[in-house]
Amino acid sequence: MHDKPTILVVDDEPGVRQSFNIVLKDKYKVFLAGTGEEAIDLLSRKSIGLALLDIRLPDLDGIELLGKLKEIDPNCEIIMVTAVKEIKTAVKAIKLGAYEYILKPFSVEEVLNTIKRALEKHELEKEVTYLRNELQRYQPFEEIVGQDKKMQEVFGIVSSIADSDGAVLIQGESGTGKELVARAIHNLSLRKIYPFVVVNCAAIPPNLMESALFGYHKGAFTGAVATTLGKLEIANRGTVFLDDIDTLDINMQAKLLRAIQEKEFERLGGTKTITVNVRFIAASNKDLTRLIEEGRFREDLYYRLNVFPVTLPPLRERKKDIPLLLDHFLRLNAKNTGKPLKRFSKSAIKTLMEYDWPGNVRELQNLVERSFTISRNPVIHLDDIAPYRRKRADFKEMTLKEAVADFERRYVNEVLELVNGNKKKAAEILAVHRNTLSAKMDSTKPK
Ligand SMILES: Nc1ncnc2c1ncn2[C@@H]1O[C@H](COP(=O)(O)OP(=O)(O)O)[C@@H](O)[C@H]1O
Ligand SMILES: [Mg+2]
């Protein structure tokens, strides 16, 4: 998967071209051009990381050619090759965006070092573009919590498929951890030092999708002021995460399929074929086979993506993980805020385990953050999480007397919990006799 970087050598003397070729061909994929015109043609068709440019060419002067090459591909690094008497021109070239110049005669070592540095810069710049594109919302290795059998199975699949290049399709309700799992696959793979690029299919307007994925050339459309890389190109050697793939419109599905199959595409407004090496991970909270039946999702794309299927269970089907997740997010909140750790009261945990969590782990995470922030005590009680106490319908069906009794029971239980079950203390706080307290506890047992 580690492709050789590509280098274009432009020199009118066949002997010079051949010597470069001999020196470079082991480490790099080399293209040779004898004229400026040939160079322009090659750069328009191929992905080239770096060009070695002779300042004196028969058809074009080196400075002019530099400008043209930079216009075709601003990301291509250029090293000028020059004789001593042309140093002034070489300096001008640098001002115009060339990376460096090498003086003739040069040593092989010098050439190789300069190329290496230029290509490193090239990679770095790509990385910067990537970082700008991708808000780092996640820690590099975020913990995935789950003792449930289905989650353990998911962990097994994740580690066994990480090193493969096959596409992954992650299905599960919203908030079940699809993106988290996608990042885990990337972080466990050899691609981890390269970008993980998120394409949020639901958030990108359909008319901008193609340019977002494939990039565009300067002037491709109104407002295309500079040649811009698409997400697939930014992700080269890394992973592309296609979130909410079901929302991709049917035309884009066809274009994406082609890019996945051929591993190549064209930027908008360009004819050059860009070759990329990326792994695709797609996610959806819809049943894609249903969408295929309804003619809204391409079957061939589905099979392309579904090489490794991963299904995440909804939280209500693994309720035993709820206390672990509560604990996990409490610790995370304490760490992120620098505040002391808090815990949920036992009755709060019990209520939260009875709840169905339609928003899954995301909803739970938000609840923990809210209650961690709001609660002023080290123990978070049901009152801090009022909406989760009960479904509203339950309240409506209660008479006032029942509602009062219900409140009394909850309140008594909470106070008891606060004093670790010490009835004497609880009676003191509640200002009732111990016998009254016992009676209340008995008469208000949960149904
Ligand atoms: N098993 C889990 N353990 C820890 N955190 C989780 C887990 N599942 C989801 N999360 C967290 O819940 C939030 C929602 O997860 P996400 O991956 O964005 O869900 P989805 O993409 O399925 O909607 C994220 O902040 C994520 O870190
Ligand atoms: Mg998501």
Short mmCIF file of C-alpha atoms and ligand atoms in Angstrom, two decimals:
data_model
loop_
_atom_site.label_atom_id
_atom_site.label_comp_id
_atom_site.label_asym_id
_atom_site.label_seq_id
_atom_site.Cartn_x
_atom_site.Cartn_y
_atom_site.Cartn_z
CA MET A 1 0.00 0.00 0.00
CA HIS A 2 2.96 2.35 0.19
CA ASP A 3 3.15 3.62 -3.35
CA LYS A 4 6.38 5.16 -4.59
CA PRO A 5 6.25 8.95 -4.87
CA THR A 6 6.21 10.17 -8.47
CA ILE A 7 8.85 12.47 -9.93
CA LEU A 8 8.91 14.24 -13.27
CA VAL A 9 12.32 15.05 -14.76
CA VAL A 10 12.31 17.85 -17.35
CA ASP A 11 15.57 18.31 -19.27
CA ASP A 12 16.32 18.67 -22.96
CA GLU A 13 19.49 16.57 -22.83
CA PRO A 14 18.72 12.85 -23.06
CA GLY A 15 21.93 12.05 -21.15
CA VAL A 16 20.89 14.15 -18.16
CA ARG A 17 17.39 12.64 -18.19
CA GLN A 18 18.83 9.13 -18.19
CA SER A 19 21.25 9.81 -15.34
CA PHE A 20 18.41 11.16 -13.22
CA ASN A 21 16.36 8.13 -14.12
CA ILE A 22 19.10 5.74 -13.01
CA VAL A 23 19.59 7.54 -9.71
CA LEU A 24 15.88 7.89 -8.91
CA LYS A 25 14.15 4.84 -10.29
CA ASP A 26 14.67 2.59 -7.28
CA LYS A 27 12.94 4.89 -4.85
CA TYR A 28 10.58 6.79 -7.11
CA LYS A 29 8.29 6.35 -10.04
CA VAL A 30 9.97 8.50 -12.69
CA PHE A 31 8.49 10.30 -15.72
CA LEU A 32 10.78 11.95 -18.26
CA ALA A 33 10.08 14.98 -20.44
CA GLY A 34 12.39 16.61 -23.01
CA THR A 35 10.38 19.76 -23.60
CA GLY A 36 8.13 22.13 -21.70
CA GLU A 37 5.19 20.99 -23.72
CA GLU A 38 5.77 17.34 -22.81
CA ALA A 39 6.07 18.35 -19.16
CA ILE A 40 2.73 20.19 -19.23
CA ASP A 41 1.10 17.24 -20.93
CA LEU A 42 2.41 14.74 -18.38
CA LEU A 43 1.46 16.88 -15.38
CA SER A 44 -2.03 17.31 -16.79
CA ARG A 45 -2.53 13.56 -16.95
CA LYS A 46 -0.62 12.11 -14.02
CA SER A 47 -0.44 12.65 -10.29
CA ILE A 48 3.06 14.00 -9.74
CA GLY A 49 4.52 14.88 -6.37
CA LEU A 50 7.67 16.63 -7.54
CA ALA A 51 9.24 17.97 -10.74
CA LEU A 52 12.94 18.53 -11.44
CA LEU A 53 13.05 21.39 -13.89
CA ASP A 54 15.92 22.43 -16.12
CA ILE A 55 15.89 26.20 -16.33
CA ARG A 56 16.85 26.20 -20.00
CA LEU A 57 14.57 24.36 -22.32
CA PRO A 58 14.26 24.64 -26.08
CA ASP A 59 10.61 25.62 -26.26
CA LEU A 60 9.82 27.45 -23.02
CA ASP A 61 11.89 29.27 -20.47
CA GLY A 62 12.03 27.55 -17.10
CA ILE A 63 10.33 30.37 -15.20
CA GLU A 64 7.41 30.39 -17.59
CA LEU A 65 7.09 26.63 -17.35
CA LEU A 66 7.22 26.82 -13.56
CA GLY A 67 4.20 29.15 -13.58
CA LYS A 68 2.27 26.85 -15.88
CA LEU A 69 3.04 23.73 -13.87
CA LYS A 70 2.04 25.43 -10.61
CA GLU A 71 -1.21 26.47 -12.21
CA ILE A 72 -2.00 22.92 -13.28
CA ASP A 73 -1.09 21.47 -9.92
CA PRO A 74 -0.24 23.85 -7.08
CA ASN A 75 0.64 20.87 -4.91
CA CYS A 76 3.43 19.64 -7.14
CA GLU A 77 6.79 20.58 -5.63
CA ILE A 78 9.33 21.97 -8.07
CA ILE A 79 13.12 21.88 -7.88
CA MET A 80 15.01 23.97 -10.45
CA VAL A 81 18.19 22.54 -11.94
CA THR A 82 20.53 25.31 -12.95
CA ALA A 83 24.05 26.37 -13.92
CA VAL A 84 25.96 28.84 -11.77
CA LYS A 85 25.46 31.72 -14.16
CA GLU A 86 21.68 31.34 -13.89
CA ILE A 87 21.48 31.77 -10.13
CA LYS A 88 19.54 35.00 -10.43
CA THR A 89 16.85 33.25 -12.40
CA ALA A 90 16.82 30.41 -9.92
CA VAL A 91 16.20 32.81 -7.05
CA LYS A 92 13.34 34.32 -8.99
CA ALA A 93 11.95 30.81 -9.45
CA ILE A 94 11.95 30.31 -5.71
CA LYS A 95 10.00 33.49 -5.25
CA LEU A 96 7.48 32.11 -7.69
CA GLY A 97 6.97 28.96 -5.67
CA ALA A 98 9.80 26.58 -6.53
CA TYR A 99 10.99 24.63 -3.50
CA GLU A 100 14.73 24.81 -4.11
CA TYR A 101 17.38 24.94 -6.80
CA ILE A 102 20.27 22.60 -7.43
CA LEU A 103 23.46 23.81 -9.06
CA LYS A 104 25.09 21.89 -11.90
CA PRO A 105 27.27 19.92 -11.53
CA PHE A 106 25.64 18.24 -8.56
CA SER A 107 26.29 15.15 -6.50
CA VAL A 108 23.81 12.31 -6.40
CA GLU A 109 23.59 12.64 -2.65
CA GLU A 110 22.70 16.30 -2.86
CA VAL A 111 19.94 15.63 -5.36
CA LEU A 112 18.47 12.78 -3.32
CA ASN A 113 18.50 14.83 -0.12
CA THR A 114 16.83 17.83 -1.69
CA ILE A 115 14.15 15.61 -3.21
CA LYS A 116 13.56 13.89 0.08
CA ARG A 117 13.10 17.18 1.92
CA ALA A 118 10.80 18.56 -0.76
CA LEU A 119 8.59 15.49 -0.64
CA GLU A 120 8.46 15.63 3.15
CA LYS A 121 7.24 19.20 2.90
CA HIS A 122 4.71 18.03 0.35
CA GLU A 123 3.34 15.46 2.80
CA LEU A 124 3.35 17.97 5.63
CA GLU A 125 1.34 20.44 3.65
CA LYS A 126 -1.17 17.77 2.86
CA GLU A 127 -1.37 17.00 6.53
CA VAL A 128 -2.00 20.64 7.35
CA THR A 129 -4.79 20.74 4.77
CA TYR A 130 -6.20 17.66 6.38
CA LEU A 131 -6.04 19.07 9.89
CA ARG A 132 -7.74 22.22 8.75
CA ASN A 133 -10.45 20.17 7.13
CA GLU A 134 -11.04 17.86 9.98
CA LEU A 135 -11.84 19.19 13.40
CA GLN A 136 -10.14 16.87 15.81
CA ARG A 137 -13.18 16.10 17.88
CA TYR A 138 -11.86 12.75 18.98
CA GLN A 139 -8.85 11.64 20.94
CA PRO A 140 -6.45 9.53 18.87
CA PHE A 141 -7.38 6.43 20.80
CA GLU A 142 -10.75 6.81 22.34
CA GLU A 143 -11.91 3.99 24.54
CA ILE A 144 -14.90 2.00 23.37
CA VAL A 145 -16.87 0.74 26.35
CA GLY A 146 -18.84 -2.49 26.13
CA GLN A 147 -18.94 -5.76 28.02
CA ASP A 148 -22.03 -6.96 26.26
CA LYS A 149 -21.52 -10.04 24.10
CA LYS A 150 -22.54 -8.24 20.91
CA MET A 151 -20.06 -5.46 21.63
CA GLN A 152 -17.31 -7.98 22.32
CA GLU A 153 -18.06 -9.53 18.94
CA VAL A 154 -17.73 -6.10 17.35
CA PHE A 155 -14.32 -5.61 18.99
CA GLY A 156 -13.22 -8.98 17.60
CA ILE A 157 -14.29 -8.03 14.07
CA VAL A 158 -12.69 -4.59 14.34
CA SER A 159 -9.28 -5.94 15.23
CA SER A 160 -9.40 -8.72 12.65
CA ILE A 161 -10.31 -6.44 9.73
CA ALA A 162 -8.15 -3.43 10.62
CA ASP A 163 -5.19 -4.51 8.50
CA SER A 164 -7.20 -5.37 5.44
CA ASP A 165 -7.95 -2.85 2.71
CA GLY A 166 -11.49 -4.14 2.17
CA ALA A 167 -14.37 -1.71 2.57
CA VAL A 168 -16.39 -1.74 5.79
CA LEU A 169 -20.09 -1.01 6.19
CA ILE A 170 -21.11 -0.08 9.73
CA GLN A 171 -24.81 -0.19 10.45
CA GLY A 172 -26.60 0.83 13.61
CA GLU A 173 -28.97 3.40 15.02
CA SER A 174 -27.88 6.95 15.50
CA GLY A 175 -25.54 7.38 18.47
CA THR A 176 -24.49 3.73 18.73
CA GLY A 177 -20.83 4.51 18.04
CA LYS A 178 -20.46 4.05 14.29
CA GLU A 179 -17.96 6.84 13.85
CA LEU A 180 -16.08 5.78 16.96
CA VAL A 181 -15.73 2.26 15.54
CA ALA A 182 -14.65 3.61 12.14
CA ARG A 183 -11.88 5.61 13.84
CA ALA A 184 -10.84 2.57 15.82
CA ILE A 185 -10.46 0.54 12.62
CA HIS A 186 -8.32 3.30 11.13
CA ASN A 187 -6.23 3.72 14.27
CA LEU A 188 -5.55 -0.01 14.45
CA SER A 189 -4.48 -0.20 10.81
CA LEU A 190 -1.18 0.54 9.09
CA ARG A 191 -2.91 3.61 7.69
CA LYS A 192 -3.04 5.24 11.09
CA ILE A 193 -0.22 7.70 10.32
CA TYR A 194 -2.22 8.95 7.35
CA PRO A 195 -5.45 10.94 7.44
CA PHE A 196 -8.88 9.76 8.57
CA VAL A 197 -11.20 11.97 6.57
CA VAL A 198 -14.90 12.26 7.34
CA VAL A 199 -17.36 12.85 4.54
CA ASN A 200 -20.66 13.71 6.12
CA CYS A 201 -22.96 12.83 3.24
CA ALA A 202 -26.04 14.22 4.98
CA ALA A 203 -24.43 17.60 5.66
CA ILE A 204 -22.92 18.32 2.25
CA PRO A 205 -25.47 19.72 -0.23
CA PRO A 206 -25.87 17.39 -3.25
CA ASN A 207 -24.62 20.00 -5.71
CA LEU A 208 -21.37 20.38 -3.77
CA MET A 209 -20.80 16.70 -3.16
CA GLU A 210 -18.79 16.00 -6.28
CA SER A 211 -16.34 18.85 -5.70
CA ALA A 212 -16.09 17.95 -2.01
CA LEU A 213 -15.13 14.37 -2.84
CA PHE A 214 -13.01 14.83 -5.94
CA GLY A 215 -11.75 18.43 -5.69
CA TYR A 216 -11.76 21.03 -8.45
CA HIS A 217 -9.51 23.07 -10.66
CA LYS A 218 -9.25 26.79 -10.56
CA GLY A 219 -12.01 28.18 -12.77
CA ALA A 220 -14.03 24.95 -12.86
CA PHE A 221 -17.08 26.93 -11.75
CA THR A 222 -17.91 30.41 -10.50
CA GLY A 223 -16.14 30.81 -7.20
CA ALA A 224 -13.48 28.19 -7.87
CA VAL A 225 -10.67 30.66 -7.25
CA ALA A 226 -7.96 28.12 -6.55
CA THR A 227 -7.35 24.48 -7.34
CA THR A 228 -8.58 22.57 -4.31
CA LEU A 229 -8.06 18.99 -3.24
CA GLY A 230 -11.07 16.79 -2.65
CA LYS A 231 -11.55 14.63 0.44
CA LEU A 232 -10.43 11.48 -1.40
CA GLU A 233 -7.15 13.09 -2.39
CA ILE A 234 -6.55 14.50 1.09
CA ALA A 235 -7.16 11.02 2.49
CA ASN A 236 -4.60 9.38 0.23
CA ARG A 237 -3.01 6.37 1.99
CA GLY A 238 -5.49 6.83 4.83
CA THR A 239 -9.17 6.16 5.39
CA VAL A 240 -12.31 7.87 4.11
CA PHE A 241 -15.34 7.65 6.38
CA LEU A 242 -18.57 8.06 4.41
CA ASP A 243 -21.11 8.88 7.09
CA ASP A 244 -24.85 8.55 6.39
CA ILE A 245 -24.07 6.98 3.03
CA ASP A 246 -27.80 6.37 2.47
CA THR A 247 -28.34 10.11 1.88
CA LEU A 248 -26.00 10.20 -1.11
CA ASP A 249 -28.00 10.94 -4.25
CA ILE A 250 -28.19 8.26 -6.88
CA ASN A 251 -25.92 10.04 -9.42
CA MET A 252 -23.19 10.51 -6.85
CA GLN A 253 -23.55 6.86 -5.87
CA ALA A 254 -22.52 5.96 -9.43
CA LYS A 255 -19.55 8.33 -9.39
CA LEU A 256 -18.42 7.12 -5.99
CA LEU A 257 -18.71 3.50 -7.10
CA ARG A 258 -16.42 4.20 -10.01
CA ALA A 259 -13.87 5.95 -7.78
CA ILE A 260 -13.89 3.00 -5.36
CA GLN A 261 -13.55 0.42 -8.11
CA GLU A 262 -10.92 2.16 -10.20
CA LYS A 263 -9.18 3.89 -7.30
CA GLU A 264 -9.03 6.95 -9.55
CA PHE A 265 -11.09 9.97 -10.51
CA GLU A 266 -10.80 13.44 -12.01
CA ARG A 267 -11.00 16.76 -10.24
CA LEU A 268 -13.87 18.93 -11.46
CA GLY A 269 -12.83 20.97 -14.47
CA GLY A 270 -9.75 18.84 -15.03
CA THR A 271 -8.84 15.96 -17.30
CA LYS A 272 -5.97 14.63 -15.22
CA THR A 273 -6.62 11.29 -13.60
CA ILE A 274 -5.86 11.27 -9.89
CA THR A 275 -4.92 7.92 -8.45
CA VAL A 276 -5.49 7.36 -4.77
CA ASN A 277 -5.00 4.61 -2.28
CA VAL A 278 -7.70 4.86 0.35
CA ARG A 279 -9.74 2.55 2.47
CA PHE A 280 -13.46 3.18 2.53
CA ILE A 281 -15.60 2.86 5.64
CA ALA A 282 -19.27 3.71 5.22
CA ALA A 283 -21.95 4.09 7.89
CA SER A 284 -25.72 4.19 7.84
CA ASN A 285 -28.58 4.09 10.31
CA LYS A 286 -30.95 2.87 7.61
CA ASP A 287 -31.61 -0.62 6.34
CA LEU A 288 -29.80 -0.34 3.02
CA THR A 289 -31.34 -3.53 1.59
CA ARG A 290 -34.74 -1.86 1.97
CA LEU A 291 -33.47 1.22 0.14
CA ILE A 292 -32.18 -1.04 -2.64
CA GLU A 293 -35.67 -2.55 -3.04
CA GLU A 294 -37.11 0.94 -3.22
CA GLY A 295 -34.59 1.85 -5.91
CA ARG A 296 -32.95 4.49 -3.76
CA PHE A 297 -29.60 2.80 -3.23
CA ARG A 298 -27.42 1.09 -5.81
CA GLU A 299 -27.07 -2.59 -5.20
CA ASP A 300 -23.58 -2.69 -6.75
CA LEU A 301 -22.37 0.07 -4.42
CA TYR A 302 -23.86 -1.79 -1.48
CA TYR A 303 -21.87 -4.93 -2.30
CA ARG A 304 -18.72 -2.87 -2.90
CA LEU A 305 -19.01 -1.36 0.58
CA ASN A 306 -20.31 -4.35 2.47
CA VAL A 307 -17.11 -6.43 2.24
CA PHE A 308 -16.89 -6.36 6.03
CA PRO A 309 -20.26 -5.73 7.69
CA VAL A 310 -20.29 -4.43 11.27
CA THR A 311 -23.57 -4.02 13.15
CA LEU A 312 -23.79 -2.01 16.35
CA PRO A 313 -26.56 -2.95 18.79
CA PRO A 314 -28.83 -0.21 20.19
CA LEU A 315 -28.18 0.64 23.84
CA ARG A 316 -31.56 -0.72 24.98
CA GLU A 317 -30.40 -4.17 23.85
CA ARG A 318 -27.33 -4.05 26.07
CA LYS A 319 -28.58 -2.37 29.20
CA LYS A 320 -25.88 -3.94 31.35
CA ASP A 321 -23.43 -1.59 29.64
CA ILE A 322 -25.32 1.45 30.96
CA PRO A 323 -23.58 1.64 34.37
CA LEU A 324 -20.19 1.20 32.66
CA LEU A 325 -20.95 3.97 30.21
CA LEU A 326 -22.19 6.29 32.97
CA ASP A 327 -18.97 5.67 34.83
CA HIS A 328 -16.86 6.14 31.72
CA PHE A 329 -18.40 9.50 30.87
CA LEU A 330 -18.28 10.71 34.49
CA ARG A 331 -14.55 10.05 34.53
CA LEU A 332 -14.17 11.76 31.17
CA ASN A 333 -16.05 14.84 32.42
CA ALA A 334 -13.98 15.03 35.56
CA LYS A 335 -10.80 14.75 33.51
CA ASN A 336 -11.84 17.34 30.94
CA THR A 337 -13.06 19.89 33.48
CA GLY A 338 -10.47 19.25 36.18
CA LYS A 339 -13.31 18.94 38.69
CA PRO A 340 -13.55 16.12 41.25
CA LEU A 341 -15.20 12.90 40.18
CA LYS A 342 -18.93 12.47 40.83
CA ARG A 343 -21.14 9.43 40.85
CA PHE A 344 -24.78 8.63 40.24
CA SER A 345 -26.98 7.53 43.12
CA LYS A 346 -28.11 3.91 43.02
CA SER A 347 -31.70 4.85 42.36
CA ALA A 348 -30.62 7.14 39.54
CA ILE A 349 -28.69 4.30 37.93
CA LYS A 350 -31.70 2.04 38.31
CA THR A 351 -33.96 4.55 36.59
CA LEU A 352 -31.46 5.12 33.82
CA MET A 353 -31.26 1.38 33.24
CA GLU A 354 -35.03 1.26 32.80
CA TYR A 355 -34.95 3.99 30.20
CA ASP A 356 -34.90 3.04 26.50
CA TRP A 357 -32.33 5.52 25.15
CA PRO A 358 -33.65 6.24 21.65
CA GLY A 359 -30.56 8.42 21.11
CA ASN A 360 -28.31 5.60 22.33
CA VAL A 361 -24.82 6.32 23.70
CA ARG A 362 -24.83 9.90 22.41
CA GLU A 363 -27.95 10.65 24.45
CA LEU A 364 -26.40 9.05 27.52
CA GLN A 365 -23.18 10.98 27.04
CA ASN A 366 -25.12 14.25 26.85
CA LEU A 367 -27.11 13.38 29.95
CA VAL A 368 -23.94 12.71 31.92
CA GLU A 369 -22.37 15.95 30.79
CA ARG A 370 -25.49 17.94 31.74
CA SER A 371 -25.89 16.37 35.14
CA PHE A 372 -22.17 16.54 35.88
CA THR A 373 -22.30 20.27 35.19
CA ILE A 374 -25.55 21.04 36.98
CA SER A 375 -25.29 18.88 40.09
CA ARG A 376 -23.65 20.64 43.01
CA ASN A 377 -23.13 17.46 45.02
CA PRO A 378 -20.68 14.63 44.54
CA VAL A 379 -23.64 12.29 44.18
CA ILE A 380 -25.95 12.95 41.26
CA HIS A 381 -29.59 12.29 42.15
CA LEU A 382 -32.71 11.71 40.16
CA ASP A 383 -33.72 15.33 40.58
CA ASP A 384 -30.74 16.34 38.48
CA ILE A 385 -31.99 14.21 35.66
CA ALA A 386 -35.69 14.87 36.04
CA PRO A 387 -36.85 14.11 32.49
CA TYR A 388 -35.59 10.57 32.84
CA ARG A 389 -37.40 9.82 36.08
CA ARG A 390 -40.38 8.36 34.40
CA LYS A 391 -42.24 8.46 31.20
CA ARG A 392 -44.70 11.36 31.34
CA ALA A 393 -47.67 9.09 30.73
CA ASP A 394 -47.15 7.50 34.13
CA PHE A 395 -47.64 10.81 35.88
CA LYS A 396 -50.80 11.66 34.00
CA GLU A 397 -52.45 8.49 35.15
CA MET A 398 -51.83 9.18 38.84
CA THR A 399 -54.29 10.75 41.24
CA LEU A 400 -52.92 13.52 43.42
CA LYS A 401 -52.75 11.13 46.34
CA GLU A 402 -50.78 8.61 44.29
CA ALA A 403 -48.46 11.31 43.00
CA VAL A 404 -47.76 12.54 46.54
CA ALA A 405 -47.08 8.98 47.69
CA ASP A 406 -44.85 8.45 44.69
CA PHE A 407 -42.87 11.57 45.50
CA GLU A 408 -42.67 10.60 49.15
CA ARG A 409 -41.28 7.18 48.31
CA ARG A 410 -38.64 8.60 45.98
CA TYR A 411 -37.65 11.28 48.43
CA VAL A 412 -37.39 8.87 51.33
CA ASN A 413 -35.29 6.51 49.24
CA GLU A 414 -32.96 9.24 48.17
CA VAL A 415 -32.41 10.50 51.67
CA LEU A 416 -31.78 6.95 52.81
CA GLU A 417 -29.24 6.53 50.09
CA LEU A 418 -27.55 9.78 50.99
CA VAL A 419 -27.01 8.53 54.55
CA ASN A 420 -26.02 5.05 53.42
CA GLY A 421 -29.22 3.46 54.72
CA ASN A 422 -28.89 4.81 58.25
CA LYS A 423 -32.57 5.06 59.33
CA LYS A 424 -31.86 7.12 62.42
CA LYS A 425 -30.09 9.80 60.41
CA ALA A 426 -32.70 9.70 57.67
CA ALA A 427 -35.48 10.18 60.25
CA GLU A 428 -33.63 13.17 61.64
CA ILE A 429 -33.28 14.82 58.25
CA LEU A 430 -36.90 14.12 57.37
CA ALA A 431 -38.03 15.25 60.83
CA VAL A 432 -40.22 12.20 61.35
CA HIS A 433 -40.15 9.46 63.92
CA ARG A 434 -38.20 6.34 62.99
CA ASN A 435 -41.39 4.30 63.12
CA THR A 436 -43.07 6.70 60.73
CA LEU A 437 -40.12 6.35 58.41
CA SER A 438 -40.35 2.56 58.49
CA ALA A 439 -44.05 2.79 57.79
CA LYS A 440 -43.47 5.10 54.84
CA MET A 441 -40.85 2.74 53.46
CA ASP A 442 -43.22 -0.20 53.76
CA SER A 443 -46.33 1.50 52.47
CA THR A 444 -44.56 3.09 49.52
CA LYS A 445 -42.66 0.13 48.17
CA PRO A 446 -42.23 0.41 44.41
CA LYS A 447 -44.95 -1.40 42.54
N1 LIG B 1 -19.23 2.04 23.20
C1 LIG B 1 -18.91 3.31 23.42
N2 LIG B 1 -18.02 3.63 24.38
C2 LIG B 1 -17.68 4.92 24.61
N3 LIG B 1 -18.19 5.96 23.94
C3 LIG B 1 -19.09 5.71 22.96
C4 LIG B 1 -19.48 4.38 22.64
N4 LIG B 1 -20.38 4.44 21.64
C5 LIG B 1 -20.53 5.73 21.33
N5 LIG B 1 -19.75 6.51 22.11
C6 LIG B 1 -19.70 7.99 22.09
O1 LIG B 1 -21.01 8.44 21.79
C7 LIG B 1 -20.99 9.51 20.86
C8 LIG B 1 -21.74 9.12 19.61
O2 LIG B 1 -21.00 8.12 18.91
P1 LIG B 1 -20.86 8.15 17.33
O3 LIG B 1 -19.75 7.24 16.97
O4 LIG B 1 -20.76 9.56 16.82
O5 LIG B 1 -22.27 7.52 16.92
P2 LIG B 1 -22.93 7.32 15.49
O6 LIG B 1 -21.88 7.66 14.47
O7 LIG B 1 -23.34 5.89 15.45
O8 LIG B 1 -24.10 8.26 15.45
C9 LIG B 1 -19.54 9.82 20.59
O9 LIG B 1 -19.14 10.88 21.42
C10 LIG B 1 -18.83 8.54 20.97
O10 LIG B 1 -17.52 8.80 21.44
MG MG B 2 -22.43 9.50 13.34
#
